[in-house]
Coordinates of C-alpha atoms in Angstrom, one line a residue:
M1 CA -45.5 -29.8 -10.2
T2 CA -44.0 -26.9 -8.4
R3 CA -44.8 -23.4 -9.4
L4 CA -41.2 -22.6 -10.6
K5 CA -41.0 -26.0 -12.5
E6 CA -44.3 -25.4 -14.2
L7 CA -43.2 -21.7 -15.1
Y8 CA -39.9 -23.2 -16.7
T9 CA -41.8 -25.8 -18.8
K10 CA -44.6 -23.6 -19.9
T11 CA -43.0 -20.2 -20.7
V12 CA -39.4 -19.9 -19.9
K13 CA -38.3 -22.8 -22.1
S14 CA -39.9 -21.5 -25.3
A15 CA -38.9 -18.0 -24.7
L16 CA -35.3 -19.0 -24.2
Q17 CA -35.3 -21.1 -27.3
K18 CA -36.4 -18.0 -29.4
E19 CA -34.2 -15.6 -27.6
L20 CA -31.0 -17.7 -27.7
A21 CA -32.0 -18.9 -31.6
L22 CA -31.9 -22.5 -30.7
S23 CA -33.1 -25.0 -33.2
N24 CA -33.9 -27.9 -30.7
T25 CA -35.8 -27.7 -27.4
H26 CA -33.1 -30.0 -25.9
Q27 CA -30.6 -27.2 -26.5
V28 CA -32.4 -24.8 -24.0
P29 CA -30.4 -24.4 -20.8
S30 CA -32.0 -25.8 -17.7
V31 CA -31.0 -26.4 -13.9
S32 CA -29.4 -29.7 -13.3
K33 CA -28.7 -29.6 -9.5
V34 CA -28.4 -27.4 -6.5
T35 CA -25.6 -27.9 -4.0
V36 CA -25.8 -26.1 -0.5
N37 CA -22.5 -26.2 1.3
V38 CA -21.2 -25.1 4.7
G39 CA -17.5 -25.0 5.6
L40 CA -16.5 -25.7 9.2
N41 CA -13.2 -24.2 10.6
A42 CA -10.9 -26.1 12.8
K43 CA -12.6 -24.9 16.1
S44 CA -16.0 -26.0 15.0
G45 CA -14.6 -29.3 13.6
K46 CA -13.5 -30.2 17.1
D47 CA -16.7 -29.0 18.8
S48 CA -19.3 -31.4 18.0
K49 CA -22.0 -29.0 19.0
I50 CA -21.3 -26.6 16.2
A51 CA -21.2 -29.4 13.7
E52 CA -24.6 -30.6 15.1
V53 CA -26.1 -27.0 14.7
V54 CA -24.8 -26.9 11.1
E55 CA -26.3 -30.3 10.3
Q56 CA -29.7 -29.3 11.8
T57 CA -29.6 -26.0 9.9
L58 CA -29.0 -27.8 6.4
L59 CA -31.7 -30.2 7.4
R60 CA -34.3 -27.6 8.0
V61 CA -33.3 -25.5 5.0
T62 CA -33.2 -28.2 2.4
G63 CA -35.2 -31.0 3.8
Q64 CA -32.4 -33.5 3.3
K65 CA -29.7 -34.9 5.5
P66 CA -26.3 -33.3 4.8
V67 CA -23.2 -35.3 4.0
K68 CA -20.2 -34.8 6.1
T69 CA -16.9 -33.7 4.1
L70 CA -13.7 -35.1 5.7
A71 CA -10.3 -33.8 5.3
R72 CA -8.2 -36.0 2.9
Q73 CA -4.9 -35.0 4.4
S74 CA -3.5 -33.1 7.5
I75 CA -2.6 -29.4 7.4
A76 CA -0.7 -28.3 10.4
G77 CA -1.0 -24.5 9.6
F78 CA -4.7 -24.7 9.8
K79 CA -4.7 -27.4 12.8
I80 CA -6.7 -29.9 10.4
R81 CA -6.1 -33.6 11.0
E82 CA -6.8 -36.3 8.3
G83 CA -10.4 -37.5 8.5
M84 CA -11.7 -34.5 10.5
V85 CA -15.1 -33.1 9.4
V86 CA -14.3 -29.9 7.4
G87 CA -17.8 -29.3 6.0
M88 CA -21.3 -30.4 5.1
V89 CA -22.9 -30.5 1.8
V90 CA -26.4 -31.2 0.5
T91 CA -27.1 -31.9 -3.3
L92 CA -30.7 -31.4 -4.4
R93 CA -32.2 -32.7 -7.6
G94 CA -35.8 -33.1 -9.0
G95 CA -38.8 -31.8 -7.1
R96 CA -36.9 -30.7 -3.9
M97 CA -34.6 -28.7 -6.2
W98 CA -37.4 -26.7 -7.7
D99 CA -39.0 -26.2 -4.3
F100 CA -35.6 -24.9 -3.0
L101 CA -35.2 -22.6 -6.0
D102 CA -38.7 -21.2 -5.7
K103 CA -38.1 -20.5 -2.0
L104 CA -34.7 -19.0 -2.6
V105 CA -36.1 -16.6 -5.2
E106 CA -39.5 -15.6 -3.5
V107 CA -38.5 -15.7 0.3
T108 CA -34.9 -16.0 1.1
F109 CA -33.2 -13.3 -1.3
P110 CA -35.7 -10.5 -0.1
R111 CA -35.0 -11.3 3.5
V112 CA -31.1 -10.9 3.1
R113 CA -30.0 -7.7 5.0
D114 CA -28.9 -4.8 2.7
F115 CA -29.7 -6.8 -0.4
R116 CA -29.2 -4.8 -3.6
G117 CA -29.5 -7.6 -6.2
I118 CA -27.2 -10.4 -7.2
P119 CA -24.0 -9.3 -9.0
L120 CA -23.6 -10.8 -12.4
S121 CA -20.2 -12.1 -11.4
C122 CA -22.1 -15.0 -9.4
V123 CA -22.5 -16.6 -12.8
D124 CA -19.2 -18.2 -14.1
A125 CA -18.3 -18.6 -17.7
H126 CA -20.2 -22.0 -18.0
G127 CA -23.6 -20.5 -16.7
N128 CA -23.3 -21.8 -13.1
F129 CA -24.4 -19.7 -10.2
S130 CA -22.8 -19.5 -6.8
Y131 CA -23.8 -17.2 -4.0
G132 CA -22.7 -17.1 -0.5
F133 CA -25.0 -16.1 2.5
R134 CA -23.0 -14.5 5.4
E135 CA -25.8 -15.5 7.9
H136 CA -28.1 -18.5 7.5
T137 CA -31.0 -16.6 9.2
A138 CA -32.3 -15.4 5.8
F139 CA -34.0 -18.7 5.3
P140 CA -37.5 -18.8 6.6
E141 CA -37.2 -22.1 8.5
I142 CA -34.4 -20.6 10.9
K143 CA -36.2 -19.1 14.0
S144 CA -33.9 -16.1 15.1
D145 CA -34.6 -16.8 18.8
E146 CA -33.4 -20.4 18.6
I147 CA -30.0 -19.5 17.2
E148 CA -27.0 -20.4 19.2
S149 CA -24.3 -19.5 16.6
L150 CA -24.3 -17.7 13.3
H151 CA -22.8 -19.5 10.2
G152 CA -22.8 -18.7 6.4
L153 CA -23.5 -21.2 3.7
Q154 CA -22.9 -21.4 0.0
V155 CA -25.6 -22.0 -2.6
T156 CA -24.4 -23.3 -6.1
I157 CA -26.9 -23.9 -8.9
T158 CA -25.4 -26.0 -11.6
T159 CA -27.0 -25.5 -15.2
D160 CA -26.3 -27.1 -18.5
A161 CA -25.9 -23.6 -20.1
Q162 CA -22.7 -23.3 -22.3
T163 CA -22.0 -19.6 -21.7
H164 CA -22.4 -16.7 -19.0
D165 CA -25.0 -14.9 -21.1
A166 CA -27.2 -18.1 -21.3
G167 CA -26.9 -18.8 -17.7
V168 CA -27.9 -15.2 -16.8
K169 CA -30.9 -15.4 -19.1
L170 CA -32.0 -18.6 -17.6
L171 CA -31.8 -17.5 -14.0
R172 CA -33.3 -14.1 -14.8
A173 CA -36.2 -15.8 -16.6
L174 CA -36.7 -17.9 -13.5
G175 CA -36.9 -14.7 -11.4
F176 CA -33.5 -14.3 -9.8
P177 CA -32.9 -10.7 -8.8
F178 CA -29.9 -9.6 -10.6
Q179 CA -28.5 -6.1 -10.3
R180 CA -29.2 -3.8 -13.3
T181 CA -26.2 -2.6 -15.1

């Protein structure tokens, strides 16, 4: 069992149950999945080299092969054709999810340039968390001397928390560095 999963089951779960005044342990919010997403623009959709770099980046960062997202319809204004690759996504569950979350909290957020904490607005009304990285170099698997082109990526953490406050309390208990109000 990973460090963060062990922390959640041994201490966080019981503390959250008391803090949220829940009668049943199954009502305590938990993390259900983590989605890592990269969008490709029209230029990078045509250039297979950029798409290959993005695919290798996601493979290194998550340890799982990404799924290519295809355009469902053509949009002339954006120079997108039906069936064109417009993004790549990886969904993590189970042990890989907890490993990724541990790495995200302990290593990646401290490596982000000019990081001042996560704004509370990153957690939506249903307790889900979304954060966009401007550069993928914050992840420790990416070597800065091997980079050909910079791209951003989006990390979405889906929880089964019902409210914004429950989601913030869960993520704060897991060690996410939120800004102080």
